PDB file of C-alpha atoms in Angstrom:
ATOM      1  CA  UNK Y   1     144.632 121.791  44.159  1.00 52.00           C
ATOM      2  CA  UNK Y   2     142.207 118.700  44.291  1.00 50.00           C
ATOM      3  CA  UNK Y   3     141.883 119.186  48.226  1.00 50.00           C
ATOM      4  CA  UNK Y   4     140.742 123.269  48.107  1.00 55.00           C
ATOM      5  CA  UNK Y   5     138.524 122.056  45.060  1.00 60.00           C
ATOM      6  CA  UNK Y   6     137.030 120.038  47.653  1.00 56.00           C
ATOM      7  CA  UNK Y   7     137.011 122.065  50.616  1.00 56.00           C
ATOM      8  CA  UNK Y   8     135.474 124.859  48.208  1.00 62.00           C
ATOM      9  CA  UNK Y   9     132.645 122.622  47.089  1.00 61.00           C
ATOM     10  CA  UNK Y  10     132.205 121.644  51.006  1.00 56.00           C
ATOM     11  CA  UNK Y  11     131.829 125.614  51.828  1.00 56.00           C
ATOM     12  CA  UNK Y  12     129.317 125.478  48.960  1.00 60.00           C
ATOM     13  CA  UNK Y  13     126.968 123.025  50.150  1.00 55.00           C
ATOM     14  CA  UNK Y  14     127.700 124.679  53.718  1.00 55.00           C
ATOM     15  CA  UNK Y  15     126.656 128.029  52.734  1.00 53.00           C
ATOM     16  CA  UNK Y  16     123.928 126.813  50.602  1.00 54.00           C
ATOM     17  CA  UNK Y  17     122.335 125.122  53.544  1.00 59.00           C
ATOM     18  CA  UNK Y  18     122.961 121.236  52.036  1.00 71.00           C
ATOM     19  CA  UNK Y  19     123.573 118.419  53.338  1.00 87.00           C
ATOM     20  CA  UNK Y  20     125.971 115.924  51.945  1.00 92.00           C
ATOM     21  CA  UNK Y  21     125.349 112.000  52.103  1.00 91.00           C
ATOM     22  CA  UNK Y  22     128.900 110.922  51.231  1.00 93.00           C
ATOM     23  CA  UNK Y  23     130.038 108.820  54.285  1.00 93.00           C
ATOM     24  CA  UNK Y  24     133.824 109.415  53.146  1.00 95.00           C
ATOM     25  CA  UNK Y  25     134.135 112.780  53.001  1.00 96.00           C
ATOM     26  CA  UNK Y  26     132.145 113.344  55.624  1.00 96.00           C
ATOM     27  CA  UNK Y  27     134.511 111.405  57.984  1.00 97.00           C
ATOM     28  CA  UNK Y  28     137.302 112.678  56.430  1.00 97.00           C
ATOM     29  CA  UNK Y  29     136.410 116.281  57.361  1.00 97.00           C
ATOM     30  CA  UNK Y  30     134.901 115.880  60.198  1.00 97.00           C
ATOM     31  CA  UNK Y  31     137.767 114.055  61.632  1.00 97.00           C
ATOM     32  CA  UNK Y  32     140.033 116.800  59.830  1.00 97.00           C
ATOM     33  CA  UNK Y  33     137.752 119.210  62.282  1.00 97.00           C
ATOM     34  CA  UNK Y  34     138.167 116.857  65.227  1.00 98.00           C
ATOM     35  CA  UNK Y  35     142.001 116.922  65.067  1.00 98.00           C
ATOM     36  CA  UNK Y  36     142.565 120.304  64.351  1.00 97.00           C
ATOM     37  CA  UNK Y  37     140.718 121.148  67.459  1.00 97.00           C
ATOM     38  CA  UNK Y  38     142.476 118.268  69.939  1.00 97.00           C
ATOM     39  CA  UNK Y  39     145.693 119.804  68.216  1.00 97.00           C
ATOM     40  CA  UNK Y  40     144.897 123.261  69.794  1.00 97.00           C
ATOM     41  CA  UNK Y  41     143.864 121.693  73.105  1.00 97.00           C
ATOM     42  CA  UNK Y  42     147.098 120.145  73.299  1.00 97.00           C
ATOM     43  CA  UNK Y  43     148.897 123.081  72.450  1.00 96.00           C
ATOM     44  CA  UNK Y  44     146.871 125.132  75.352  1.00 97.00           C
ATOM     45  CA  UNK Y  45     148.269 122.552  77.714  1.00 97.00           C
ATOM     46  CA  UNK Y  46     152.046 122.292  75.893  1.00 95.00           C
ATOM     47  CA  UNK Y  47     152.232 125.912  76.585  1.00 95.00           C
ATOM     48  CA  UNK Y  48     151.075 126.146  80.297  1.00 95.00           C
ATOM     49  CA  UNK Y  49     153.296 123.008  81.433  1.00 94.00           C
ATOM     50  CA  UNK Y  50     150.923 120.590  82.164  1.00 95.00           C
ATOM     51  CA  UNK Y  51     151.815 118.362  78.988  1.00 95.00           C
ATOM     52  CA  UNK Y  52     155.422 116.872  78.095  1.00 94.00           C
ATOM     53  CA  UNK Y  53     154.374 116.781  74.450  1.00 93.00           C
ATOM     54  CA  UNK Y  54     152.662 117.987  71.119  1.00 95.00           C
ATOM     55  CA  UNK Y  55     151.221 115.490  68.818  1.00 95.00           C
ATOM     56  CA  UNK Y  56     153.875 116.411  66.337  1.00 94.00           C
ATOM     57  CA  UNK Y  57     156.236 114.979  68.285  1.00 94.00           C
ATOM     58  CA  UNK Y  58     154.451 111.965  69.389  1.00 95.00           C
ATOM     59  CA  UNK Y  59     153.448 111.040  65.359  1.00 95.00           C
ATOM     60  CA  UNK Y  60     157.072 112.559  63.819  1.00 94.00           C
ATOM     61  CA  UNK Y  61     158.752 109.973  66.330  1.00 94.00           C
ATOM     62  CA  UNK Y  62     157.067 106.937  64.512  1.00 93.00           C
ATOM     63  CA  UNK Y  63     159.180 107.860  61.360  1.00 92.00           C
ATOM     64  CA  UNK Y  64     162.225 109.415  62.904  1.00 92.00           C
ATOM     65  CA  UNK Y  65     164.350 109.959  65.784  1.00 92.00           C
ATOM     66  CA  UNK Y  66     162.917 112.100  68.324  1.00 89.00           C
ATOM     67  CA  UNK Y  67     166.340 113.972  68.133  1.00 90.00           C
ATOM     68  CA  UNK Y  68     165.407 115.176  64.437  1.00 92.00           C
ATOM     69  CA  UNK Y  69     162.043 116.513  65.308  1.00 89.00           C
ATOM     70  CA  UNK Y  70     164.207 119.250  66.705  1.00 89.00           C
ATOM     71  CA  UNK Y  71     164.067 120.671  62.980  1.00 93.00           C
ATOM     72  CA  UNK Y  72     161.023 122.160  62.063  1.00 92.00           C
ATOM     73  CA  UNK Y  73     160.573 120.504  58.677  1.00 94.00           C
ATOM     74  CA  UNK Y  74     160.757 117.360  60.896  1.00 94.00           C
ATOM     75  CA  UNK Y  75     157.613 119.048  63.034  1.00 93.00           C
ATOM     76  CA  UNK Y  76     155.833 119.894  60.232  1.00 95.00           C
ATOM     77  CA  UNK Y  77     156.225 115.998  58.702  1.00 96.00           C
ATOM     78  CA  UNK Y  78     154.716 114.737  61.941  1.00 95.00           C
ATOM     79  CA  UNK Y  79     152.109 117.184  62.188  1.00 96.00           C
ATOM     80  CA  UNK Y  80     150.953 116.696  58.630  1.00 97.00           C
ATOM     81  CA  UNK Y  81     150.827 112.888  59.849  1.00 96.00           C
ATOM     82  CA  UNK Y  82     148.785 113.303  62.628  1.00 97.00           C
ATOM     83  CA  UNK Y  83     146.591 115.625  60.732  1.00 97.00           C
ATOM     84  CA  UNK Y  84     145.724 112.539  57.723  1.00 97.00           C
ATOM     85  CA  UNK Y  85     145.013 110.045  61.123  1.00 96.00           C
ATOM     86  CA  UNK Y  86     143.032 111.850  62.606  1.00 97.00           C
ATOM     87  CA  UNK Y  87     141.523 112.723  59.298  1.00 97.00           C
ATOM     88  CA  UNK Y  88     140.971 109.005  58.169  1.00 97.00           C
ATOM     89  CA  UNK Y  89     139.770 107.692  61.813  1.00 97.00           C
ATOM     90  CA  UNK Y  90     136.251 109.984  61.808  1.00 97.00           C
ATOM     91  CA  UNK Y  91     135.586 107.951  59.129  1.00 97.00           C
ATOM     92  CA  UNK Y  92     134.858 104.809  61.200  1.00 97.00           C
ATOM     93  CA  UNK Y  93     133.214 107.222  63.698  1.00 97.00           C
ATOM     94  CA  UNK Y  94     130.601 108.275  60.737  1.00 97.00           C
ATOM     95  CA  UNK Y  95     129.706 104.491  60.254  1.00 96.00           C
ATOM     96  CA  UNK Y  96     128.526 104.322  64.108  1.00 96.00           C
ATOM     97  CA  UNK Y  97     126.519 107.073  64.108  1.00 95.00           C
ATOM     98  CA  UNK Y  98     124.516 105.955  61.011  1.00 93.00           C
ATOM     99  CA  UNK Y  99     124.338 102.408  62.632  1.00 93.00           C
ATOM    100  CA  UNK Y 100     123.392 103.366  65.940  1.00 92.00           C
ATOM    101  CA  UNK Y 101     121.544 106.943  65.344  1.00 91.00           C
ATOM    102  CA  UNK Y 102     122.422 110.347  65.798  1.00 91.00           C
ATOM    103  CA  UNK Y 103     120.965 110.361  69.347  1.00 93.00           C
ATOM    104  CA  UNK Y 104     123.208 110.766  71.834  1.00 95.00           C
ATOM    105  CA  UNK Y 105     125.854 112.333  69.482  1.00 96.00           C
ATOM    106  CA  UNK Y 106     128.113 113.492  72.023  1.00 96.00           C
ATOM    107  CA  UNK Y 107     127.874 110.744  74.390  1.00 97.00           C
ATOM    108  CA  UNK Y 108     128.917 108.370  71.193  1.00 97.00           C
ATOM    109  CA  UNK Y 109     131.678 110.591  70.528  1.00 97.00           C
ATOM    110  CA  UNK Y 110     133.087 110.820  73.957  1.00 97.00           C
ATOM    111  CA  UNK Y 111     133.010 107.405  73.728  1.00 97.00           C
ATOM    112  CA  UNK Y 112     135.217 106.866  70.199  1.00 97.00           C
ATOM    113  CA  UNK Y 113     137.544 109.385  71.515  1.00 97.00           C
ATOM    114  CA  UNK Y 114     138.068 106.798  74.790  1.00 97.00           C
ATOM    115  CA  UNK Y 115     138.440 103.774  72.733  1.00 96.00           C
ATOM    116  CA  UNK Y 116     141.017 105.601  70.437  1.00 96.00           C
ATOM    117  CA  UNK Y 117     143.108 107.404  73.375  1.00 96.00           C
ATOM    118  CA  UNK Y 118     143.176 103.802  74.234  1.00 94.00           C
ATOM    119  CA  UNK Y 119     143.966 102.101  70.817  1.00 93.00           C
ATOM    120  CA  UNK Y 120     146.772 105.019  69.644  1.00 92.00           C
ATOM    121  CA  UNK Y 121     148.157 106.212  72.429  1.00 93.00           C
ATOM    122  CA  UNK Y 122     148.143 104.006  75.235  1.00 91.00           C
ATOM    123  CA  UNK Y 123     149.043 101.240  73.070  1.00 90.00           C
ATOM    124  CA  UNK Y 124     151.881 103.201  71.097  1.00 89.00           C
ATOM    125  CA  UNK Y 125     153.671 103.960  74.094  1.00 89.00           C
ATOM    126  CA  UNK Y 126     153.090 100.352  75.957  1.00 87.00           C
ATOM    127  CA  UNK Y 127     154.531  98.702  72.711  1.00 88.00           C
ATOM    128  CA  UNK Y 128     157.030 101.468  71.540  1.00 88.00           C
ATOM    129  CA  UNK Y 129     155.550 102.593  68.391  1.00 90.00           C
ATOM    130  CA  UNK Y 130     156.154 106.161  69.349  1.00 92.00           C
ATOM    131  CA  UNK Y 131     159.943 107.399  70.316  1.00 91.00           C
ATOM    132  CA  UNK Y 132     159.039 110.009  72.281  1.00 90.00           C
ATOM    133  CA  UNK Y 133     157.858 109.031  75.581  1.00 88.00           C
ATOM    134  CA  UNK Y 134     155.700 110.763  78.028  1.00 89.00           C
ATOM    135  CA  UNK Y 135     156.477 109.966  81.354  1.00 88.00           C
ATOM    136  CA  UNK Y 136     154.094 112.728  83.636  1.00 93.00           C
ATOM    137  CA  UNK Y 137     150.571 111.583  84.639  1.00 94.00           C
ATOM    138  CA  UNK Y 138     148.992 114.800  83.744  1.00 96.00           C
ATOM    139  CA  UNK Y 139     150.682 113.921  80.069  1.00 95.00           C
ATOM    140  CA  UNK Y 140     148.625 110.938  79.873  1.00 95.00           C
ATOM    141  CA  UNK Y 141     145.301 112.738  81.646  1.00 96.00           C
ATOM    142  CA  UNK Y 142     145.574 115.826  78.808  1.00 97.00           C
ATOM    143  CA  UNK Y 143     145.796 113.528  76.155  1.00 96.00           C
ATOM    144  CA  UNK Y 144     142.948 111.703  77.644  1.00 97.00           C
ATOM    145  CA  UNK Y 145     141.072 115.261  77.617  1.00 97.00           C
ATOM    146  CA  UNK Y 146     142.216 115.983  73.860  1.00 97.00           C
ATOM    147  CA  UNK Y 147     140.699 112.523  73.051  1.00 97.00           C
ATOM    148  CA  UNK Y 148     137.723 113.279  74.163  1.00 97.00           C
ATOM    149  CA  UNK Y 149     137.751 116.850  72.410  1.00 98.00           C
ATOM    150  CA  UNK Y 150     138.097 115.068  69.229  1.00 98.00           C
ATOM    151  CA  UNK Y 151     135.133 112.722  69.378  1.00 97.00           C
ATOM    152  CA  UNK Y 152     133.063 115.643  70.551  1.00 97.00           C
ATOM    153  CA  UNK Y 153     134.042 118.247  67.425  1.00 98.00           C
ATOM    154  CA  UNK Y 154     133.616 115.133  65.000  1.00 98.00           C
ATOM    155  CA  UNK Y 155     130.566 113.581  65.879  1.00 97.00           C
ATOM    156  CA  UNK Y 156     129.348 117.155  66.129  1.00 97.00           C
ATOM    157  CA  UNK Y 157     130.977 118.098  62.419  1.00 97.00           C
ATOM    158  CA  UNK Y 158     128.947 114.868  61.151  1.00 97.00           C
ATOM    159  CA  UNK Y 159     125.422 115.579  62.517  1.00 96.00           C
ATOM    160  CA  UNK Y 160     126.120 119.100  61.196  1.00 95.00           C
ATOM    161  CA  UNK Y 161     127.424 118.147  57.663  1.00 95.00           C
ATOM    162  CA  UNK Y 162     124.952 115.131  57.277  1.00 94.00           C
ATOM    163  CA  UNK Y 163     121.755 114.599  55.548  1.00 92.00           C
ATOM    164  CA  UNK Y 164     118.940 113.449  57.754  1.00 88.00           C
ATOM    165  CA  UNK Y 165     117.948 110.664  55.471  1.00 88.00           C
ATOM    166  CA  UNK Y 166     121.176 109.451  55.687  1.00 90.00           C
ATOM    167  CA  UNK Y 167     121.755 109.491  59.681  1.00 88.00           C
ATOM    168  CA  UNK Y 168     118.472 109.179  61.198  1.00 83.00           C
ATOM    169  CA  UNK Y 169     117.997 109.024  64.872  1.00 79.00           C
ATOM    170  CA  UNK Y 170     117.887 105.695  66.402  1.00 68.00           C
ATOM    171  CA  UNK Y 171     114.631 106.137  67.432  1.00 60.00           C
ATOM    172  CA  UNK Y 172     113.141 106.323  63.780  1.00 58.00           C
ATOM    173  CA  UNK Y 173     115.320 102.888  62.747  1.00 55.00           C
ATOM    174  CA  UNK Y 174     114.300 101.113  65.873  1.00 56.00           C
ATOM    175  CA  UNK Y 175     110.458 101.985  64.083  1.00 52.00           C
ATOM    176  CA  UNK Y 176     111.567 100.871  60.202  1.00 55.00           C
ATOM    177  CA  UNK Y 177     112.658  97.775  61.746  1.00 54.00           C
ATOM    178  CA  UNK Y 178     109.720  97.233  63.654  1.00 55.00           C
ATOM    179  CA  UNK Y 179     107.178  98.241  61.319  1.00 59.00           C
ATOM    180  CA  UNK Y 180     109.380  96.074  59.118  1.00 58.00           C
ATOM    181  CA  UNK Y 181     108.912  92.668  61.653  1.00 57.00           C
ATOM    182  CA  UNK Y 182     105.450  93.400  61.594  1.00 58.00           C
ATOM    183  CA  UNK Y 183     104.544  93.216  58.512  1.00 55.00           C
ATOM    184  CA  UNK Y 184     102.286  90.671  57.282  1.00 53.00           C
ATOM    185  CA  UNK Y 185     104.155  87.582  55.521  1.00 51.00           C
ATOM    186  CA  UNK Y 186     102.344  85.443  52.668  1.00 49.00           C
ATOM    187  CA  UNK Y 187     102.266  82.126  53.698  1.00 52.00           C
ATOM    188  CA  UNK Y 188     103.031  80.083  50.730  1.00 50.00           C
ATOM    189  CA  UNK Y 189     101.812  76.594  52.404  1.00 53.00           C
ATOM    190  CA  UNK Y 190      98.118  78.338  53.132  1.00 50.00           C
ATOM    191  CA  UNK Y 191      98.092  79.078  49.441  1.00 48.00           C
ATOM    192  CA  UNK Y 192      99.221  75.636  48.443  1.00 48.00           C
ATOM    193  CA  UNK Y 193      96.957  73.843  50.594  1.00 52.00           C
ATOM    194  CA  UNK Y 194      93.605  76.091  49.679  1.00 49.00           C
ATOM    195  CA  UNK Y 195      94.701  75.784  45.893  1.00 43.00           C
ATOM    196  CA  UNK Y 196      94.415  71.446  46.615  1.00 47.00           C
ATOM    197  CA  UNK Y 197      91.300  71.783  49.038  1.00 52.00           C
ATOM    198  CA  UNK Y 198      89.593  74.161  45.561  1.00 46.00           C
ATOM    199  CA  UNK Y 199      90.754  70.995  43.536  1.00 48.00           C
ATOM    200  CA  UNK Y 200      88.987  68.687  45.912  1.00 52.00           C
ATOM    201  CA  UNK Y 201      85.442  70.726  45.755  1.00 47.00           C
ATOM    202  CA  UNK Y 202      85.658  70.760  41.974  1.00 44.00           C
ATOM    203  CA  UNK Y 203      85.814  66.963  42.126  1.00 50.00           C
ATOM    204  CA  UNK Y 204      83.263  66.149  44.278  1.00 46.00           C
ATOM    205  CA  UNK Y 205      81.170  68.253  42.258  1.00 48.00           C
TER     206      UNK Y 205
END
């Protein structure tokens, strides 16, 4: 009940034309976007052949046998799995997009979806955290693809779903911080040593 409270209050703001400033959230959904969409990428290429595997699979197998993921409930535990990762992992994607700038969105998103192809998958079949194995290279280059899918939709759902003030382009913080270097420092040696040189006038007077 909690979660369609929140998705309601998220079509609120939507419809209303706000924007939220809540980094966690944000993430959260737009990696919730971000997923859904890789999931229906990979199901695209599931269907036509080209990959062994669904994500289901892959993410049921780190609980269970790959054997029981022939039940359904067993599908349905892995999906829901893979649905709260990806979930939870646009929320580090949010935090380099308001320290770098919404410029480049895409690019940066491409980019997150590489390093976590890399991080999740590559790694969790080199060291065996997955029990179902993919053994077909165009497995591994659809995967790739679905990666890259996902940092696209989310950095995409967070420029949409964030406030400007909050994620400003890089161009405008690259301008704080230089209108922030040049700023003009008191020098609290000048006004020590003109408060003794005052002192010194008075005394020759």
């Amino acid at each position: 009940m909690k979660l369609l409270h929140s998705l309601d209050q998220v079509s609120k703001l939507i419809n209303s034309g706000k924007k939220m400033r809540d980094s966690i959230p944000i993430g959260f959904i737009s990696g919730l976007m971000g997923t859904i969409v890789m999931d229906l990428s990979n199901l695209m290429f599931k269907k036509t052949g080209i990959s062994e595997k669904t994500y289901a699979q892959f993410a049921g197998s780190v609980l269970m046998r790959p054997s029981r993921l022939l039940l359904k409930e067993n599908r349905i535990l892995g999906q829901i799995l893979h649905l709260i990762t990806g979930s939870i992992i646009g929320i580090p994607l949010f935090a380099v997009l308001k320290k770098t700038g919404k410029d480049n969105y895409l690019f940066k998103g491409a980019i997150y979806g590489t390093f976590t192809w890399e991080l999740l998958y590559s790694f969790g079949l080199r060291y065996n955290v997955f029990r179902s194995k993919a053994h077909s290279t165009s497995t591994h280059i659809t995967t790739l693809i679905d990666n890259l899918v996902y940092g696209f939709v989310s950095s995409a759902t967070i420029i949409f779903l964030t406030d400007h003030a909050v994620l400003p382009k890089g161009s405008d913080k690259q301008l704080e911080t230089q209108m922030e270097g040049e700023m003009p420092k008191v020098n609290d040696n000048g006004i020590g040593d003109s408060f003794y040189n005052y002192e010194d006038e008075v005394r020759l007077h």
